[in-house]
């Protein structure tokens, strides 16, 4: 990592009143509203993990799982954001986008950002209930893409639609025509109150495969990859990592449920995937789901809902939260004469304790029991137990 960047990160802990001075307003004209607001921020996550009963040799240890530096700019109805990650000694592009706020309840975004597919798929990693998203969210969700998104909402209804390029658009490193995707999302909350929420939603996507160079006839080859980690950031080898070739197009659907009453929440999603492939190749089907629930033990006593993105807000400081999750991911489809379309199966039961010290610092402790079925990337059908901890700093 660049020494200047490291010194900048460390300085956040020692410079007096930095938190209160990270937003700068620059007046650009005589009008009171004619000013640019620039905000600097970021986050750091320190992780540790221990693995038990594993046939595969897994590496206990510690890591800095996430380092972010973020710059935001606001000018009248325009917002811009640049966000880079520095985990694993690599510079990773996160969010780079421009937003035009049509009014208080609608906006248009252009740039590199997460598709609005599902809920957990685009939850901030800083305040997720568990160390990582559920395996099903990782495998069947969608990452950041370059594209255009429109969003509109009111107290009960949230709708969005977007058009995106494929995974190679940012680097533009492969030959052939870029693929594209169309994504839409709808959710409805008949209760619409802070103390009681009932969020019912559905998301859908049509996607051509991601380009993978040219074939012998100079036509674009298309693939899709589905992968998920061992719900940990310390062990890097992924138990699920499956690539489908000869892709024609893909359909993906997600149904969502989020319900709260006072200090209790319930969240679940079901994923369904269908891939059409070229002539003479079998289509591919896969799916998964997770369900999680939690309670605020002391401190904050009410889960609140952010209408602008339809996600739970982070609890207040000095709050202890307990959550449990069951997750199941199935990438096994079928065995055919020409190929085996089986990418592995994984399920886990996880328990989390989260303590929110204040709006900048939090502690996480997770226990997970993971069951790996046949065809996983480790090569063994096995059961793994792991204990993890995290210190998260958001500034």
CSV table of C-alpha atoms in Angstrom, one decimal:
chain,number,residue,atom,x,y,z
A,1,UNK,CA,0.0,0.0,0.0
A,2,UNK,CA,1.3,3.5,-0.8
A,3,UNK,CA,2.9,5.0,2.3
A,4,UNK,CA,1.1,8.3,1.9
A,5,UNK,CA,-2.3,6.5,1.9
A,6,UNK,CA,-1.3,4.6,5.0
A,7,UNK,CA,-0.2,7.7,6.8
A,8,UNK,CA,-3.5,9.4,5.9
A,9,UNK,CA,-5.5,6.5,7.4
A,10,UNK,CA,-3.5,6.4,10.6
A,11,UNK,CA,-3.9,10.2,11.0
A,12,UNK,CA,-7.6,9.7,11.3
A,13,UNK,CA,-7.1,8.3,14.8
A,14,UNK,CA,-4.9,11.1,16.0
A,15,UNK,CA,-6.0,14.4,14.5
A,16,UNK,CA,-8.2,16.3,16.9
A,17,UNK,CA,-11.7,17.0,15.8
A,18,UNK,CA,-11.2,15.3,12.4
A,19,UNK,CA,-14.6,13.8,12.5
A,20,UNK,CA,-16.2,17.2,12.8
A,21,UNK,CA,-14.1,18.8,10.1
A,22,UNK,CA,-14.2,16.2,7.3
A,23,UNK,CA,-17.0,18.1,5.4
A,24,UNK,CA,-15.9,21.2,3.6
A,25,UNK,CA,-18.3,23.8,2.1
A,26,UNK,CA,-16.9,26.0,-0.7
A,27,UNK,CA,-19.0,29.0,-1.7
A,28,UNK,CA,-18.9,29.5,-5.5
A,29,UNK,CA,-21.3,32.4,-6.0
A,30,UNK,CA,-23.4,35.1,-4.3
A,31,UNK,CA,-26.4,32.8,-3.8
A,32,UNK,CA,-26.5,30.9,-0.5
A,33,UNK,CA,-27.2,27.7,-2.3
A,34,UNK,CA,-24.4,28.3,-4.8
A,35,UNK,CA,-21.8,26.2,-2.9
A,36,UNK,CA,-20.0,22.9,-3.2
A,37,UNK,CA,-20.0,20.5,-0.3
A,38,UNK,CA,-17.0,18.0,-0.2
A,39,UNK,CA,-17.0,15.2,2.3
A,40,UNK,CA,-14.1,12.8,2.9
A,41,UNK,CA,-14.6,9.5,4.6
A,42,UNK,CA,-13.9,5.8,4.6
A,43,UNK,CA,-13.6,2.7,6.8
A,44,UNK,CA,-11.3,0.0,8.1
A,45,UNK,CA,-12.2,-3.5,9.2
A,46,UNK,CA,-9.9,-5.7,11.2
A,47,UNK,CA,-10.8,-9.4,11.1
A,48,UNK,CA,-9.7,-12.6,12.9
A,49,UNK,CA,-10.9,-16.2,12.4
A,50,UNK,CA,-10.4,-19.7,13.8
A,51,UNK,CA,-11.6,-22.9,11.9
A,52,UNK,CA,-12.4,-26.2,13.5
A,53,UNK,CA,-13.2,-29.8,12.2
A,54,UNK,CA,-12.1,-29.0,8.7
A,55,UNK,CA,-10.7,-31.7,6.4
A,56,UNK,CA,-9.4,-29.0,4.1
A,57,UNK,CA,-6.4,-27.1,5.6
A,58,UNK,CA,-7.7,-23.7,6.4
A,59,UNK,CA,-5.6,-20.8,7.6
A,60,UNK,CA,-6.4,-19.4,11.0
A,61,UNK,CA,-5.3,-15.8,11.4
A,62,UNK,CA,-6.0,-12.1,11.1
A,63,UNK,CA,-6.4,-9.7,8.2
A,64,UNK,CA,-7.5,-6.2,7.4
A,65,UNK,CA,-10.5,-7.2,5.3
A,66,UNK,CA,-11.6,-3.8,4.2
A,67,UNK,CA,-10.0,-0.4,3.7
A,68,UNK,CA,-11.9,2.4,2.0
A,69,UNK,CA,-11.3,6.0,1.1
A,70,UNK,CA,-14.3,7.9,-0.1
A,71,UNK,CA,-14.9,11.4,-1.5
A,72,UNK,CA,-18.4,12.8,-2.0
A,73,UNK,CA,-19.3,16.1,-3.7
A,74,UNK,CA,-22.7,17.8,-3.6
A,75,UNK,CA,-23.7,20.8,-5.7
A,76,UNK,CA,-27.4,21.8,-5.8
A,77,UNK,CA,-29.2,18.8,-7.3
A,78,UNK,CA,-26.0,17.0,-8.2
A,79,UNK,CA,-24.1,14.4,-6.2
A,80,UNK,CA,-20.9,12.7,-7.1
A,81,UNK,CA,-19.0,9.9,-5.4
A,82,UNK,CA,-15.6,8.3,-5.8
A,83,UNK,CA,-14.8,5.2,-3.6
A,84,UNK,CA,-11.7,3.0,-3.7
A,85,UNK,CA,-10.8,-0.1,-1.7
A,86,UNK,CA,-7.3,-1.1,-0.6
A,87,UNK,CA,-7.7,-4.6,0.9
A,88,UNK,CA,-5.3,-7.4,0.1
A,89,UNK,CA,-2.6,-4.8,-0.9
A,90,UNK,CA,-4.6,-4.0,-4.1
A,91,UNK,CA,-6.4,-0.9,-5.3
A,92,UNK,CA,-10.0,-1.9,-6.1
A,93,UNK,CA,-12.6,0.4,-7.7
A,94,UNK,CA,-15.8,0.6,-5.7
A,95,UNK,CA,-18.4,3.3,-6.4
A,96,UNK,CA,-17.7,6.0,-9.1
A,97,UNK,CA,-21.0,7.7,-10.0
A,98,UNK,CA,-22.9,10.9,-10.6
A,99,UNK,CA,-26.5,11.4,-9.3
A,100,UNK,CA,-29.0,13.9,-10.4
A,101,UNK,CA,-31.7,14.4,-7.7
A,102,UNK,CA,-35.0,15.0,-9.6
A,103,UNK,CA,-36.7,15.7,-6.4
A,104,UNK,CA,-36.7,14.5,-2.8
A,105,UNK,CA,-38.1,11.1,-3.8
A,106,UNK,CA,-36.4,10.3,-7.1
A,107,UNK,CA,-33.0,10.3,-8.8
A,108,UNK,CA,-31.0,9.1,-11.7
A,109,UNK,CA,-27.5,7.7,-11.3
A,110,UNK,CA,-24.8,7.3,-14.0
A,111,UNK,CA,-21.6,5.4,-13.3
A,112,UNK,CA,-20.1,2.3,-11.6
A,113,UNK,CA,-22.3,1.1,-8.7
A,114,UNK,CA,-24.3,-1.9,-7.4
A,115,UNK,CA,-27.3,-3.1,-9.3
A,116,UNK,CA,-30.5,-2.8,-7.4
A,117,UNK,CA,-31.1,-6.5,-7.2
A,118,UNK,CA,-32.3,-7.9,-3.9
A,119,UNK,CA,-31.6,-6.4,-0.5
A,120,UNK,CA,-28.5,-7.8,1.1
A,121,UNK,CA,-26.7,-7.7,-2.2
A,122,UNK,CA,-26.2,-4.0,-2.0
A,123,UNK,CA,-26.2,-3.5,1.8
A,124,UNK,CA,-23.1,-1.6,3.1
A,125,UNK,CA,-20.4,-4.0,4.3
A,126,UNK,CA,-19.7,-1.6,7.2
A,127,UNK,CA,-22.9,-2.5,9.1
A,128,UNK,CA,-24.0,-5.9,7.8
A,129,UNK,CA,-25.4,-8.1,10.6
A,130,UNK,CA,-22.8,-10.8,9.8
A,131,UNK,CA,-19.2,-10.8,8.7
A,132,UNK,CA,-20.1,-11.4,5.1
A,133,UNK,CA,-23.4,-11.5,3.2
A,134,UNK,CA,-25.1,-14.9,3.0
A,135,UNK,CA,-23.5,-17.3,0.5
A,136,UNK,CA,-26.7,-17.2,-1.6
A,137,UNK,CA,-26.4,-13.4,-1.8
A,138,UNK,CA,-22.8,-13.6,-2.9
A,139,UNK,CA,-23.4,-16.3,-5.5
A,140,UNK,CA,-26.7,-15.2,-7.0
A,141,UNK,CA,-26.5,-11.5,-6.3
A,142,UNK,CA,-24.9,-9.0,-8.6
A,143,UNK,CA,-21.9,-6.8,-8.0
A,144,UNK,CA,-21.1,-3.3,-9.2
A,145,UNK,CA,-21.6,-2.6,-12.9
A,146,UNK,CA,-21.3,0.4,-15.2
A,147,UNK,CA,-24.7,1.7,-16.1
A,148,UNK,CA,-27.7,4.0,-15.6
A,149,UNK,CA,-30.2,3.6,-12.7
A,150,UNK,CA,-33.6,5.4,-12.1
A,151,UNK,CA,-35.2,5.3,-8.6
A,152,UNK,CA,-38.5,6.6,-7.3
A,153,UNK,CA,-40.3,6.0,-4.0
A,154,UNK,CA,-42.9,7.2,-1.6
A,155,UNK,CA,-43.9,6.1,1.9
A,156,UNK,CA,-45.2,2.7,0.7
A,157,UNK,CA,-43.8,2.0,-2.7
A,158,UNK,CA,-40.3,1.8,-4.1
A,159,UNK,CA,-39.5,1.2,-7.8
A,160,UNK,CA,-36.3,1.2,-9.8
A,161,UNK,CA,-35.0,0.3,-13.2
A,162,UNK,CA,-31.5,0.2,-14.7
A,163,UNK,CA,-29.5,-0.7,-17.8
A,164,UNK,CA,-25.9,-2.0,-17.2
A,165,UNK,CA,-22.9,-3.2,-19.1
A,166,UNK,CA,-21.1,-6.5,-18.3
A,167,UNK,CA,-18.4,-7.2,-15.8
A,168,UNK,CA,-15.5,-6.3,-18.2
A,169,UNK,CA,-16.8,-2.8,-18.9
A,170,UNK,CA,-14.5,-1.0,-16.4
A,171,UNK,CA,-11.2,-2.6,-17.5
A,172,UNK,CA,-12.4,-3.2,-21.1
A,173,UNK,CA,-9.7,-5.8,-21.4
A,174,UNK,CA,-11.4,-8.5,-23.5
A,175,UNK,CA,-12.2,-8.7,-27.2
A,176,UNK,CA,-15.8,-8.8,-28.5
A,177,UNK,CA,-19.0,-7.0,-27.8
A,178,UNK,CA,-19.8,-6.1,-24.3
A,179,UNK,CA,-22.8,-7.8,-22.7
A,180,UNK,CA,-25.6,-5.9,-21.1
A,181,UNK,CA,-28.3,-6.3,-18.4
A,182,UNK,CA,-31.7,-4.8,-17.7
A,183,UNK,CA,-32.7,-4.8,-14.0
A,184,UNK,CA,-36.0,-3.8,-12.3
A,185,UNK,CA,-37.1,-3.7,-8.6
A,186,UNK,CA,-40.4,-3.2,-6.8
A,187,UNK,CA,-41.2,-3.2,-3.1
A,188,UNK,CA,-44.3,-2.4,-1.1
A,189,UNK,CA,-44.7,-1.7,2.7
A,190,UNK,CA,-48.4,-1.6,3.8
A,191,UNK,CA,-47.4,-0.6,7.3
A,192,UNK,CA,-44.8,2.2,6.7
A,193,UNK,CA,-44.0,3.2,10.3
A,194,UNK,CA,-40.7,3.2,12.1
A,195,UNK,CA,-41.6,0.7,14.8
A,196,UNK,CA,-43.5,-1.7,12.5
A,197,UNK,CA,-42.3,-2.6,9.0
A,198,UNK,CA,-43.5,-5.1,6.4
A,199,UNK,CA,-41.4,-4.9,3.3
A,200,UNK,CA,-42.4,-7.2,0.4
A,201,UNK,CA,-40.3,-7.0,-2.7
A,202,UNK,CA,-39.2,-8.6,-6.0
A,203,UNK,CA,-36.3,-7.9,-8.3
A,204,UNK,CA,-35.6,-9.3,-11.8
A,205,UNK,CA,-32.8,-9.2,-14.2
A,206,UNK,CA,-32.2,-10.1,-17.9
A,207,UNK,CA,-28.6,-10.4,-18.7
A,208,UNK,CA,-26.5,-11.5,-21.7
A,209,UNK,CA,-23.4,-13.4,-20.7
A,210,UNK,CA,-20.2,-11.6,-19.8
A,211,UNK,CA,-17.8,-11.4,-22.8
A,212,UNK,CA,-14.8,-13.8,-22.8
A,213,UNK,CA,-13.0,-13.0,-26.0
A,214,UNK,CA,-13.7,-14.2,-29.5
A,215,UNK,CA,-14.2,-17.8,-30.8
A,216,UNK,CA,-12.8,-19.3,-34.0
A,217,UNK,CA,-15.5,-17.6,-36.0
A,218,UNK,CA,-14.7,-14.1,-34.5
A,219,UNK,CA,-17.9,-14.1,-32.5
A,220,UNK,CA,-18.1,-13.1,-28.9
A,221,UNK,CA,-17.8,-15.9,-26.4
A,222,UNK,CA,-20.0,-15.4,-23.3
A,223,UNK,CA,-19.7,-16.9,-19.8
A,224,UNK,CA,-21.2,-16.5,-16.3
A,225,UNK,CA,-19.3,-17.1,-13.1
A,226,UNK,CA,-21.0,-17.9,-9.7
A,227,UNK,CA,-18.8,-17.8,-6.6
A,228,UNK,CA,-19.0,-17.3,-2.9
A,229,UNK,CA,-16.5,-17.4,0.0
A,230,UNK,CA,-16.6,-19.4,3.2
A,231,UNK,CA,-18.5,-16.5,4.9
A,232,UNK,CA,-15.2,-15.2,6.0
A,233,UNK,CA,-12.5,-12.8,4.7
A,234,UNK,CA,-9.5,-14.5,6.4
A,235,UNK,CA,-9.6,-17.7,4.3
A,236,UNK,CA,-9.3,-16.7,0.6
A,237,UNK,CA,-10.1,-20.0,-1.2
A,238,UNK,CA,-13.7,-20.1,-2.3
A,239,UNK,CA,-15.7,-23.3,-1.7
A,240,UNK,CA,-18.1,-22.3,-4.5
A,241,UNK,CA,-16.6,-21.1,-7.8
A,242,UNK,CA,-18.4,-22.3,-10.9
A,243,UNK,CA,-18.3,-21.0,-14.5
A,244,UNK,CA,-20.9,-21.7,-17.2
A,245,UNK,CA,-19.6,-21.4,-20.8
A,246,UNK,CA,-21.5,-21.0,-24.1
A,247,UNK,CA,-24.0,-18.7,-22.5
A,248,UNK,CA,-26.7,-17.1,-24.5
A,249,UNK,CA,-28.5,-15.2,-21.8
A,250,UNK,CA,-29.6,-15.3,-18.2
A,251,UNK,CA,-32.7,-14.7,-16.1
A,252,UNK,CA,-32.4,-14.0,-12.4
A,253,UNK,CA,-35.2,-13.3,-9.8
A,254,UNK,CA,-35.1,-12.4,-6.2
A,255,UNK,CA,-38.1,-12.2,-3.7
A,256,UNK,CA,-37.6,-10.2,-0.5
A,257,UNK,CA,-39.1,-10.1,2.9
A,258,UNK,CA,-38.2,-7.6,5.7
A,259,UNK,CA,-40.3,-7.2,8.8
A,260,UNK,CA,-39.7,-5.5,12.1
A,261,UNK,CA,-41.7,-4.8,15.3
A,262,UNK,CA,-39.8,-2.7,17.9
A,263,UNK,CA,-36.5,-4.4,18.7
A,264,UNK,CA,-37.0,-7.5,16.5
A,265,UNK,CA,-36.3,-8.0,12.8
A,266,UNK,CA,-36.8,-10.7,10.2
A,267,UNK,CA,-35.1,-10.7,6.8
A,268,UNK,CA,-35.2,-13.3,4.0
A,269,UNK,CA,-34.5,-13.6,0.3
A,270,UNK,CA,-35.1,-16.4,-2.3
A,271,UNK,CA,-33.0,-16.5,-5.5
A,272,UNK,CA,-33.8,-18.3,-8.7
A,273,UNK,CA,-31.5,-18.5,-11.7
A,274,UNK,CA,-31.9,-19.8,-15.2
A,275,UNK,CA,-29.2,-19.7,-17.9
A,276,UNK,CA,-30.0,-20.3,-21.6
A,277,UNK,CA,-27.0,-21.6,-23.5
A,278,UNK,CA,-26.2,-22.0,-27.2
A,279,UNK,CA,-27.6,-24.7,-29.4
A,280,UNK,CA,-26.6,-28.3,-28.4
A,281,UNK,CA,-25.7,-27.1,-24.8
A,282,UNK,CA,-28.0,-27.8,-21.8
A,283,UNK,CA,-29.6,-24.8,-20.0
A,284,UNK,CA,-28.6,-24.3,-16.3
A,285,UNK,CA,-30.8,-23.8,-13.2
A,286,UNK,CA,-29.7,-23.0,-9.7
A,287,UNK,CA,-31.1,-21.3,-6.6
A,288,UNK,CA,-30.7,-20.5,-3.0
A,289,UNK,CA,-32.2,-18.6,0.0
A,290,UNK,CA,-31.4,-17.3,3.4
A,291,UNK,CA,-33.4,-16.2,6.4
A,292,UNK,CA,-32.1,-14.2,9.4
A,293,UNK,CA,-33.6,-12.7,12.5
A,294,UNK,CA,-32.3,-10.5,15.3
A,295,UNK,CA,-33.1,-8.6,18.4
A,296,UNK,CA,-31.7,-5.5,20.1
A,297,UNK,CA,-30.8,-6.7,23.6
A,298,UNK,CA,-30.0,-3.3,25.2
A,299,UNK,CA,-29.5,0.2,24.1
A,300,UNK,CA,-31.5,1.2,21.0
A,301,UNK,CA,-35.0,-0.5,21.2
A,302,UNK,CA,-36.4,0.1,17.7
A,303,UNK,CA,-35.3,-0.9,14.2
A,304,UNK,CA,-35.8,2.0,11.8
A,305,UNK,CA,-36.3,1.9,8.0
A,306,UNK,CA,-34.6,4.1,5.5
A,307,UNK,CA,-37.2,5.0,2.8
A,308,UNK,CA,-34.6,6.1,0.3
A,309,UNK,CA,-33.0,2.7,-0.1
A,310,UNK,CA,-35.4,0.4,1.8
A,311,UNK,CA,-32.9,-0.9,4.2
A,312,UNK,CA,-32.6,-1.0,8.0
A,313,UNK,CA,-30.8,1.8,9.6
A,314,UNK,CA,-27.8,1.1,11.8
A,315,UNK,CA,-28.8,1.0,15.5
A,316,UNK,CA,-27.7,3.8,17.8
A,317,UNK,CA,-24.5,3.7,19.8
A,318,UNK,CA,-24.1,1.7,23.0
A,319,UNK,CA,-26.4,-1.0,21.6
A,320,UNK,CA,-26.0,-4.8,21.7
A,321,UNK,CA,-27.6,-6.9,18.9
A,322,UNK,CA,-28.0,-10.6,18.5
A,323,UNK,CA,-28.8,-12.2,15.1
A,324,UNK,CA,-29.1,-15.8,13.7
A,325,UNK,CA,-29.1,-16.9,10.1
A,326,UNK,CA,-29.7,-20.0,8.0
A,327,UNK,CA,-28.4,-19.9,4.4
A,328,UNK,CA,-28.6,-22.5,1.6
A,329,UNK,CA,-27.0,-22.3,-1.8
A,330,UNK,CA,-27.3,-24.9,-4.5
A,331,UNK,CA,-25.3,-24.8,-7.7
A,332,UNK,CA,-25.9,-28.4,-8.6
A,333,UNK,CA,-28.1,-28.9,-11.7
A,334,UNK,CA,-27.5,-32.1,-13.6
A,335,UNK,CA,-25.2,-34.6,-15.2
A,336,UNK,CA,-25.4,-34.9,-19.0
A,337,UNK,CA,-23.6,-36.9,-21.6
A,338,UNK,CA,-21.4,-34.0,-22.6
A,339,UNK,CA,-20.8,-32.3,-19.3
A,340,UNK,CA,-21.5,-32.0,-15.6
A,341,UNK,CA,-23.4,-28.9,-14.5
A,342,UNK,CA,-22.7,-29.1,-10.8
A,343,UNK,CA,-21.0,-26.3,-9.0
A,344,UNK,CA,-21.4,-27.4,-5.4
A,345,UNK,CA,-23.8,-27.0,-2.5
A,346,UNK,CA,-23.3,-25.1,0.7
A,347,UNK,CA,-25.4,-24.3,3.8
A,348,UNK,CA,-24.6,-22.7,7.1
A,349,UNK,CA,-26.1,-21.7,10.5
A,350,UNK,CA,-24.6,-18.6,11.9
A,351,UNK,CA,-25.0,-16.6,15.1
A,352,UNK,CA,-23.8,-13.0,15.5
A,353,UNK,CA,-23.3,-10.6,18.4
A,354,UNK,CA,-22.8,-7.0,17.4
A,355,UNK,CA,-22.0,-4.1,19.7
A,356,UNK,CA,-22.4,-0.6,18.2
A,357,UNK,CA,-20.1,1.6,20.3
A,358,UNK,CA,-21.1,4.8,18.5
A,359,UNK,CA,-21.8,5.8,14.9
A,360,UNK,CA,-18.1,5.3,14.0
A,361,UNK,CA,-17.0,2.1,15.8
A,362,UNK,CA,-18.5,-1.4,16.1
A,363,UNK,CA,-17.5,-4.9,17.3
A,364,UNK,CA,-18.7,-8.2,15.7
A,365,UNK,CA,-18.4,-11.8,16.9
A,366,UNK,CA,-19.7,-14.6,14.7
A,367,UNK,CA,-20.0,-18.4,15.1
A,368,UNK,CA,-20.8,-20.5,12.0
A,369,UNK,CA,-21.4,-24.1,11.2
A,370,UNK,CA,-20.9,-24.7,7.5
A,371,UNK,CA,-21.9,-27.8,5.6
A,372,UNK,CA,-20.3,-28.4,2.2
A,373,UNK,CA,-21.9,-30.9,-0.2
A,374,UNK,CA,-20.2,-32.7,-3.1
A,375,UNK,CA,-18.7,-30.9,-6.1
A,376,UNK,CA,-17.6,-28.0,-3.9
A,377,UNK,CA,-14.2,-26.3,-4.8
A,378,UNK,CA,-12.5,-27.8,-1.8
A,379,UNK,CA,-13.0,-31.3,-3.2
A,380,UNK,CA,-14.5,-32.7,0.1
A,381,UNK,CA,-17.9,-33.2,1.5
A,382,UNK,CA,-17.3,-31.8,5.0
A,383,UNK,CA,-18.5,-29.8,8.0
A,384,UNK,CA,-16.6,-26.8,9.2
A,385,UNK,CA,-17.0,-24.7,12.3
A,386,UNK,CA,-15.6,-21.2,12.6
A,387,UNK,CA,-15.4,-18.3,15.0
A,388,UNK,CA,-14.7,-14.8,13.8
A,389,UNK,CA,-14.3,-11.4,15.2
A,390,UNK,CA,-14.2,-7.9,13.6
A,391,UNK,CA,-13.5,-4.3,14.7
A,392,UNK,CA,-15.0,-1.9,12.2
A,393,UNK,CA,-14.1,1.8,12.1
A,394,UNK,CA,-16.2,4.1,9.9
A,395,UNK,CA,-15.3,7.8,9.5
